[in-house]
Short mmCIF file of C-alpha atoms and ligand atoms in Angstrom, two decimals:
data_model
loop_
_atom_site.label_atom_id
_atom_site.label_comp_id
_atom_site.label_asym_id
_atom_site.label_seq_id
_atom_site.Cartn_x
_atom_site.Cartn_y
_atom_site.Cartn_z
CA MET A 393 -94.08 -58.36 -26.12
CA THR A 394 -92.89 -59.56 -23.03
CA LYS A 395 -89.96 -57.98 -21.52
CA THR A 396 -87.69 -54.91 -21.68
CA GLU A 397 -83.96 -54.32 -21.55
CA ASN A 398 -82.64 -52.71 -18.64
CA GLU A 399 -79.91 -50.64 -20.72
CA ILE A 400 -81.29 -47.16 -22.15
CA TYR A 401 -79.66 -45.71 -25.17
CA ASP A 402 -79.69 -41.91 -25.55
CA VAL A 403 -80.81 -42.39 -28.97
CA ALA A 404 -82.37 -45.16 -31.04
CA ILE A 405 -81.93 -44.49 -34.96
CA VAL A 406 -84.35 -46.42 -37.03
CA GLY A 407 -82.79 -46.74 -40.65
CA GLY A 408 -79.26 -46.96 -41.68
CA GLY A 409 -79.14 -45.12 -44.91
CA PRO A 410 -77.16 -41.80 -45.15
CA ALA A 411 -79.80 -39.95 -43.09
CA GLY A 412 -79.51 -42.31 -40.05
CA LEU A 413 -75.57 -43.05 -40.80
CA ASN A 414 -74.78 -39.46 -40.70
CA ALA A 415 -76.86 -39.02 -37.53
CA ALA A 416 -75.00 -41.93 -35.63
CA LEU A 417 -71.55 -40.19 -36.67
CA VAL A 418 -72.37 -36.79 -35.33
CA LEU A 419 -74.11 -38.43 -32.03
CA ALA A 420 -71.17 -40.70 -31.45
CA ARG A 421 -68.82 -37.74 -31.71
CA SER A 422 -71.12 -35.94 -29.15
CA ARG A 423 -70.44 -38.93 -26.69
CA ARG A 424 -74.06 -40.20 -26.67
CA ARG A 425 -74.87 -44.15 -26.45
CA ILE A 426 -76.73 -44.95 -29.54
CA LEU A 427 -78.20 -47.79 -31.45
CA VAL A 428 -78.79 -47.96 -35.09
CA ILE A 429 -81.47 -50.61 -36.08
CA ASP A 430 -81.46 -51.21 -39.68
CA GLU A 431 -83.44 -53.31 -42.22
CA GLU A 432 -80.94 -53.06 -44.58
CA MET A 433 -83.31 -52.48 -47.80
CA PRO A 434 -81.94 -48.65 -48.83
CA ARG A 435 -83.86 -47.10 -51.55
CA ASN A 436 -80.95 -47.17 -53.99
CA GLN A 437 -80.23 -50.88 -53.49
CA VAL A 438 -80.80 -51.64 -57.11
CA THR A 439 -78.08 -49.57 -58.44
CA ARG A 440 -74.74 -50.29 -59.32
CA GLU A 441 -73.12 -46.83 -58.76
CA SER A 442 -74.18 -43.82 -56.60
CA HIS A 443 -73.48 -40.31 -58.12
CA GLY A 444 -73.72 -36.84 -56.67
CA PHE A 445 -72.01 -37.25 -53.55
CA LEU A 446 -68.47 -35.17 -53.09
CA THR A 447 -65.76 -37.70 -52.68
CA ARG A 448 -67.96 -40.50 -53.54
CA ASP A 449 -69.01 -40.07 -56.77
CA GLY A 450 -69.88 -43.57 -58.65
CA ILE A 451 -69.26 -45.69 -55.36
CA LYS A 452 -71.46 -48.78 -55.12
CA PRO A 453 -74.24 -48.18 -52.53
CA SER A 454 -73.09 -51.15 -50.56
CA GLU A 455 -69.43 -49.89 -50.38
CA PHE A 456 -70.93 -46.54 -49.40
CA ARG A 457 -72.66 -48.03 -46.18
CA ARG A 458 -69.48 -50.13 -45.45
CA ILE A 459 -67.19 -47.27 -45.16
CA ALA A 460 -69.61 -45.11 -43.14
CA LYS A 461 -70.14 -48.08 -40.66
CA GLU A 462 -66.36 -48.68 -40.50
CA GLN A 463 -65.73 -45.11 -39.65
CA ILE A 464 -68.49 -44.74 -37.03
CA LEU A 465 -67.67 -47.76 -35.33
CA LYS A 466 -64.06 -46.23 -34.30
CA TYR A 467 -66.54 -44.49 -31.61
CA PRO A 468 -66.98 -46.78 -28.77
CA SER A 469 -70.63 -45.60 -27.98
CA VAL A 470 -72.36 -46.93 -31.14
CA ALA A 471 -73.90 -50.38 -31.63
CA PHE A 472 -75.60 -51.62 -34.87
CA GLN A 473 -78.23 -54.07 -35.19
CA SER A 474 -79.98 -55.78 -38.00
CA ALA A 475 -83.43 -55.95 -37.58
CA VAL A 476 -87.11 -54.36 -38.20
CA VAL A 477 -88.60 -52.29 -35.76
CA ALA A 478 -92.13 -53.44 -35.85
CA SER A 479 -93.76 -50.90 -33.28
CA VAL A 480 -92.57 -48.43 -30.87
CA THR A 481 -94.45 -47.61 -27.15
CA GLY A 482 -93.66 -45.40 -24.33
CA GLY A 483 -92.54 -41.59 -24.74
CA ASP A 484 -90.12 -39.51 -24.72
CA GLY A 485 -87.33 -40.22 -21.97
CA ASP A 486 -88.21 -43.69 -22.27
CA PHE A 487 -89.17 -45.04 -25.71
CA LEU A 488 -89.58 -49.03 -26.26
CA LEU A 489 -88.86 -50.33 -29.55
CA TRP A 490 -90.23 -53.56 -30.24
CA LEU A 491 -88.37 -55.67 -32.98
CA GLU A 492 -89.80 -58.18 -35.26
CA GLY A 493 -89.15 -61.57 -34.11
CA SER A 494 -87.77 -60.50 -30.63
CA GLU A 495 -89.51 -60.33 -27.45
CA ALA A 496 -87.40 -57.97 -25.93
CA ALA A 497 -88.07 -54.09 -26.53
CA VAL A 498 -84.84 -51.72 -27.09
CA ARG A 499 -85.12 -48.63 -24.68
CA SER A 500 -83.95 -44.89 -25.66
CA ARG A 501 -84.35 -41.69 -24.88
CA LYS A 502 -84.93 -40.22 -27.83
CA LEU A 503 -86.21 -41.48 -31.24
CA LEU A 504 -84.69 -40.71 -34.86
CA PHE A 505 -86.65 -42.04 -37.73
CA ALA A 506 -84.28 -42.36 -40.86
CA THR A 507 -86.48 -45.06 -42.57
CA GLY A 508 -86.43 -43.52 -46.00
CA MET A 509 -89.12 -44.08 -48.87
CA LYS A 510 -89.83 -46.97 -51.12
CA ASP A 511 -90.56 -46.68 -54.87
CA VAL A 512 -93.34 -48.61 -56.35
CA LEU A 513 -92.88 -49.19 -59.74
CA PRO A 514 -95.69 -48.60 -62.45
CA ASP A 515 -97.19 -52.13 -63.45
CA ILE A 516 -95.46 -52.55 -66.78
CA GLU A 517 -93.85 -55.76 -67.77
CA GLY A 518 -90.21 -56.00 -67.98
CA LEU A 519 -89.78 -52.61 -66.17
CA SER A 520 -88.13 -54.15 -62.95
CA ASP A 521 -85.78 -56.41 -65.10
CA VAL A 522 -83.91 -53.04 -66.21
CA TYR A 523 -84.76 -51.09 -62.99
CA GLY A 524 -81.23 -49.86 -61.59
CA THR A 525 -79.34 -50.65 -65.10
CA SER A 526 -80.80 -48.82 -67.47
CA ALA A 527 -84.23 -47.81 -66.17
CA PHE A 528 -83.79 -44.79 -63.51
CA VAL A 529 -85.83 -42.44 -61.40
CA CYS A 530 -83.79 -39.59 -61.05
CA PRO A 531 -81.68 -37.41 -63.72
CA PHE A 532 -79.48 -35.70 -61.28
CA CYS A 533 -78.59 -39.23 -59.95
CA ASP A 534 -78.07 -41.28 -63.34
CA GLY A 535 -78.61 -38.67 -66.38
CA TRP A 536 -74.99 -38.10 -66.87
CA GLU A 537 -74.84 -41.71 -67.60
CA LEU A 538 -77.50 -41.88 -70.20
CA ARG A 539 -76.46 -38.25 -71.77
CA ASP A 540 -77.42 -38.04 -75.37
CA ARG A 541 -78.57 -41.41 -75.60
CA ARG A 542 -82.08 -42.50 -76.83
CA ILE A 543 -84.43 -42.13 -73.76
CA GLY A 544 -88.10 -43.24 -73.21
CA VAL A 545 -89.64 -40.92 -70.37
CA ILE A 546 -92.58 -42.66 -68.76
CA ALA A 547 -94.41 -40.24 -67.06
CA LEU A 548 -98.46 -39.72 -66.54
CA ASN A 549 -100.89 -36.94 -66.27
CA ASP A 550 -99.41 -33.94 -64.51
CA SER A 551 -95.84 -34.91 -63.93
CA SER A 552 -95.29 -35.71 -67.85
CA MET A 553 -94.52 -32.38 -69.18
CA HIS A 554 -92.23 -31.43 -65.92
CA PHE A 555 -90.66 -34.82 -66.27
CA ALA A 556 -89.98 -34.23 -70.29
CA LYS A 557 -88.52 -30.99 -69.67
CA MET A 558 -86.00 -32.35 -66.94
CA ILE A 559 -84.71 -35.07 -69.05
CA SER A 560 -84.48 -32.83 -72.03
CA GLY A 561 -81.25 -31.28 -69.98
CA TRP A 562 -79.55 -34.49 -70.63
CA THR A 563 -80.49 -35.57 -73.91
CA LYS A 564 -82.42 -34.18 -77.12
CA HIS A 565 -83.30 -37.96 -78.24
CA LEU A 566 -86.31 -38.47 -75.71
CA THR A 567 -89.89 -39.72 -76.47
CA LEU A 568 -92.44 -38.88 -73.80
CA LEU A 569 -94.53 -42.33 -73.08
CA THR A 570 -97.65 -41.29 -71.35
CA ASN A 571 -98.92 -45.13 -71.10
CA ALA A 572 -102.35 -44.17 -72.14
CA SER A 573 -102.99 -40.89 -70.14
CA MET A 574 -103.83 -38.21 -72.47
CA LEU A 575 -102.21 -35.11 -73.22
CA ASN A 576 -104.36 -32.07 -73.92
CA ASP A 577 -103.77 -30.03 -77.27
CA GLU A 578 -101.91 -27.23 -75.58
CA GLN A 579 -99.30 -29.87 -74.15
CA ARG A 580 -98.89 -31.74 -77.80
CA ALA A 581 -98.10 -28.46 -79.40
CA GLU A 582 -95.47 -27.51 -76.53
CA LEU A 583 -93.58 -30.97 -76.97
CA SER A 584 -94.04 -30.59 -80.88
CA THR A 585 -92.34 -27.20 -81.10
CA ARG A 586 -89.25 -28.64 -79.04
CA GLY A 587 -89.22 -31.57 -81.41
CA ILE A 588 -89.95 -34.07 -78.65
CA PRO A 589 -92.31 -37.09 -79.78
CA VAL A 590 -94.91 -38.47 -77.75
CA ILE A 591 -96.58 -41.67 -77.72
CA GLU A 592 -100.01 -41.87 -75.77
CA GLU A 593 -100.33 -45.68 -76.37
CA SER A 594 -100.37 -47.97 -73.52
CA ILE A 595 -97.20 -49.73 -73.22
CA GLN A 596 -97.31 -53.50 -73.70
CA ARG A 597 -93.49 -54.51 -72.66
CA ILE A 598 -90.01 -53.46 -72.32
CA GLU A 599 -87.60 -55.61 -73.83
CA SER A 600 -83.91 -55.82 -72.74
CA GLN A 601 -80.78 -57.54 -73.45
CA GLN A 602 -78.31 -58.73 -70.77
CA GLY A 603 -80.31 -56.68 -68.25
CA TYR A 604 -80.24 -53.44 -70.16
CA VAL A 605 -83.33 -52.07 -71.88
CA SER A 606 -83.08 -52.34 -75.76
CA ARG A 607 -86.83 -51.67 -76.97
CA ILE A 608 -90.13 -50.49 -75.68
CA ALA A 609 -93.30 -52.09 -77.25
CA PHE A 610 -96.85 -50.59 -77.29
CA ASN A 611 -100.22 -52.24 -77.64
CA ASP A 612 -101.01 -50.84 -81.16
CA GLY A 613 -97.96 -52.61 -82.59
CA ARG A 614 -95.60 -49.92 -82.44
CA SER A 615 -92.28 -50.08 -80.95
CA ILE A 616 -89.24 -47.98 -80.50
CA ASP A 617 -85.59 -48.81 -79.73
CA CYS A 618 -84.23 -47.11 -76.84
CA ASP A 619 -81.04 -47.14 -74.26
CA GLY A 620 -82.51 -46.07 -71.17
CA ILE A 621 -85.59 -45.11 -69.46
CA PHE A 622 -86.44 -42.24 -66.55
CA PHE A 623 -89.89 -43.19 -65.11
CA VAL A 624 -91.77 -41.48 -62.33
CA PRO A 625 -92.55 -44.06 -59.25
CA THR A 626 -95.04 -43.90 -56.73
CA LEU A 627 -93.25 -42.95 -53.40
CA VAL A 628 -94.33 -44.51 -50.21
CA GLN A 629 -93.11 -44.16 -46.69
CA SER A 630 -91.21 -47.40 -45.94
CA THR A 631 -92.69 -47.55 -42.25
CA ASN A 632 -96.10 -46.28 -40.76
CA ILE A 633 -94.76 -46.20 -37.35
CA PRO A 634 -94.33 -42.23 -36.99
CA GLU A 635 -97.67 -41.89 -38.25
CA ILE A 636 -99.15 -44.19 -35.81
CA MET A 637 -97.08 -42.50 -33.07
CA GLY A 638 -98.99 -39.20 -33.66
CA CYS A 639 -96.47 -37.54 -35.96
CA ASN A 640 -98.02 -34.78 -38.37
CA MET A 641 -97.73 -35.92 -41.94
CA SER A 642 -98.15 -33.90 -45.19
CA ASN A 643 -98.48 -34.09 -48.93
CA ASN A 644 -95.53 -32.72 -50.52
CA GLY A 645 -96.64 -32.59 -54.01
CA SER A 646 -97.44 -36.27 -54.38
CA VAL A 647 -95.74 -37.63 -51.54
CA MET A 648 -96.55 -38.12 -47.86
CA LYS A 649 -94.05 -36.94 -45.68
CA VAL A 650 -93.17 -36.73 -42.01
CA ASP A 651 -93.35 -33.15 -41.11
CA THR A 652 -90.31 -31.76 -39.21
CA ASP A 653 -89.29 -28.25 -38.03
CA PRO A 654 -85.90 -27.48 -40.05
CA MET A 655 -83.89 -29.32 -37.31
CA GLY A 656 -85.70 -32.24 -37.67
CA ARG A 657 -88.15 -32.18 -34.84
CA THR A 658 -91.55 -33.77 -35.24
CA ASN A 659 -94.61 -32.56 -33.18
CA VAL A 660 -94.15 -35.77 -30.99
CA PRO A 661 -91.81 -34.92 -27.97
CA GLY A 662 -88.41 -36.86 -28.46
CA VAL A 663 -89.17 -38.25 -31.88
CA TYR A 664 -87.21 -36.80 -34.64
CA SER A 665 -87.07 -37.45 -38.75
CA ALA A 666 -84.56 -37.18 -41.51
CA GLY A 667 -83.76 -37.92 -45.08
CA ASP A 668 -86.29 -39.01 -47.69
CA ALA A 669 -88.96 -39.74 -45.00
CA SER A 670 -89.23 -36.33 -44.02
CA GLY A 671 -89.07 -35.07 -47.36
CA SER A 672 -85.39 -33.81 -48.00
CA PRO A 673 -84.50 -33.41 -51.57
CA PHE A 674 -84.22 -37.45 -52.74
CA GLN A 675 -80.39 -37.35 -52.51
CA LEU A 676 -77.79 -39.12 -50.59
CA ILE A 677 -76.17 -36.12 -49.74
CA ALA A 678 -79.32 -33.97 -48.54
CA ALA A 679 -80.45 -36.99 -46.60
CA ALA A 680 -76.95 -37.22 -44.90
CA SER A 681 -77.05 -33.44 -44.28
CA SER A 682 -80.60 -33.63 -42.78
CA GLY A 683 -79.46 -36.57 -40.60
CA ALA A 684 -76.60 -34.46 -39.11
CA THR A 685 -78.71 -31.58 -38.40
CA ALA A 686 -81.40 -33.66 -36.73
CA ALA A 687 -78.21 -35.15 -34.46
CA ALA A 688 -77.21 -31.58 -33.54
CA ALA A 689 -80.83 -31.03 -32.35
CA ILE A 690 -81.06 -34.27 -30.54
CA GLN A 691 -77.82 -33.32 -28.80
CA MET A 692 -78.87 -30.08 -27.83
CA ASP A 693 -82.08 -31.37 -26.73
CA LEU A 694 -80.78 -33.91 -24.29
CA LEU A 695 -78.04 -31.39 -22.97
CA ASP A 696 -81.02 -28.87 -22.21
CA GLU A 697 -82.57 -31.82 -20.27
CA GLU A 698 -79.47 -32.67 -18.44
CA TRP A 699 -78.56 -28.90 -17.73
CA ASN A 700 -82.08 -28.32 -16.20
CA THR A 701 -82.18 -31.25 -13.91
CA VAL A 702 -79.05 -29.94 -12.10
CA ARG A 703 -80.57 -27.99 -8.95
C1 LIG B 2044 -82.76 -46.41 -58.23
C2 LIG B 2044 -82.25 -45.22 -57.54
C3 LIG B 2044 -81.06 -44.61 -57.60
C4 LIG B 2044 -80.74 -43.44 -56.86
N1 LIG B 2044 -79.40 -43.07 -57.10
C5 LIG B 2044 -78.98 -41.98 -56.32
C6 LIG B 2044 -77.68 -41.29 -56.62
O1 LIG B 2044 -76.93 -41.82 -57.59
N2 LIG B 2044 -77.30 -40.23 -55.83
C7 LIG B 2044 -77.93 -40.02 -54.99
O2 LIG B 2044 -77.63 -38.79 -54.36
N3 LIG B 2044 -79.23 -40.26 -54.50
C8 LIG B 2044 -79.88 -41.67 -55.25
N4 LIG B 2044 -80.92 -41.90 -54.97
C9 LIG B 2044 -81.77 -41.40 -53.91
C10 LIG B 2044 -81.20 -41.83 -52.65
O3 LIG B 2044 -81.13 -43.47 -52.49
C11 LIG B 2044 -82.06 -41.39 -51.36
O4 LIG B 2044 -82.19 -40.12 -51.48
C12 LIG B 2044 -81.42 -42.00 -49.78
O5 LIG B 2044 -81.21 -43.28 -50.06
C13 LIG B 2044 -82.16 -41.58 -49.03
O6 LIG B 2044 -81.45 -41.73 -47.59
P1 LIG B 2044 -82.17 -42.24 -46.32
O7 LIG B 2044 -81.24 -42.31 -45.51
O8 LIG B 2044 -83.44 -41.14 -46.17
O9 LIG B 2044 -83.01 -43.64 -46.56
P2 LIG B 2044 -82.61 -44.87 -47.12
O10 LIG B 2044 -81.14 -44.81 -47.86
O11 LIG B 2044 -83.74 -45.67 -48.27
O12 LIG B 2044 -82.40 -45.86 -45.78
C14 LIG B 2044 -83.28 -45.86 -45.17
C15 LIG B 2044 -83.18 -47.30 -44.28
O13 LIG B 2044 -84.39 -47.58 -43.12
C16 LIG B 2044 -84.32 -48.83 -43.21
N5 LIG B 2044 -85.90 -48.94 -42.62
C17 LIG B 2044 -87.23 -48.80 -43.07
N6 LIG B 2044 -87.97 -49.12 -42.12
C18 LIG B 2044 -87.08 -49.60 -41.16
C19 LIG B 2044 -88.02 -50.18 -39.97
N7 LIG B 2044 -89.18 -50.50 -39.64
N8 LIG B 2044 -87.14 -50.82 -39.07
C20 LIG B 2044 -85.52 -50.91 -39.35
N9 LIG B 2044 -85.14 -50.15 -40.32
C21 LIG B 2044 -86.04 -49.78 -41.56
C22 LIG B 2044 -84.55 -49.22 -44.61
O14 LIG B 2044 -84.22 -50.77 -44.68
C23 LIG B 2044 -83.09 -48.75 -44.86
O15 LIG B 2044 -82.02 -49.31 -44.83
C24 LIG B 2044 -81.34 -42.99 -55.90
C25 LIG B 2044 -82.73 -43.53 -55.41
C26 LIG B 2044 -83.10 -44.54 -56.34
C27 LIG B 2044 -84.31 -45.41 -56.09
#
């Protein structure tokens, strides 16, 4: 960390998923000089198709980003940099973003974190082999493709009943797999009444054929054939920089999120957050929407400052 660049961007956007990209589009159209810094490791990179985004249903995640960038780069005041932001110093009006592997800092007046979340998979042999082909986390994203198929629903403790109910909207051929966490009698009766089998034994491994799940084997020797899996991952923030900078965080159910006002402002002046990181419903279109909202707030805050400096 030795030198800073002279150029100061109006806004640095950390993260180039739908939240950061939509913020970039709105700010570019607001004639702001912006830099999008992106590590290019989006949450949905394992999937082959994204669903539920109007006009882009079924698109490859990489193609979604390519089109977005192409449209944003039509505006001359935007730049992209492929890099990881390692830390941030300075404050509102002059933030310094230090990038991994670089001695120069990027300077910006405002700072938007659109850094998303990471999914930590349960430690089950074979699960990562089928993640994104036939094992998924969100039925709204991938339930349609597995409708009426034989689904293993892997969910522990408090989430198990809720998740079983969710998946029952897409298929009646589901088996709840608690991987050795035990249900109570009332929960077992609730499932039984609805014809949903439950296996509370620990999972030994997930078997696949050509990258797709075929069978789930249990430690007591049982196994079930299945066509797909839905499971509950542990979600963690992609970066802890907002927390280090003093942004308030709160637990949104089982997920730590960056607290913002409805416009994406954090409690730290000049710092904003959008997308999965600040707990918008975990969907591409919701992330894009919150990025657009935060961009509008940033533009209004910059205009306020500029308006008030004229005497
Ligand atoms: C398997 C799977 C399938 C999904 N399928 C769908 C679907 O079909 N439809 C749907 O609507 N939603 C889907 N989702 C959810 C969707 O991926 C997320 O809601 C969405 O990507 C959130 O957008 P975001 O912009 O907040 O974060 P992301 O898309 O995760 O983008 C964040 C970006 O910030 C970058 N970043 C993080 N930290 C740093 C740093 N320090 N420096 C620089 N860059 C950084 C990351 O590398 C990444 O590129 C799926 C999720 C998963 C896990």
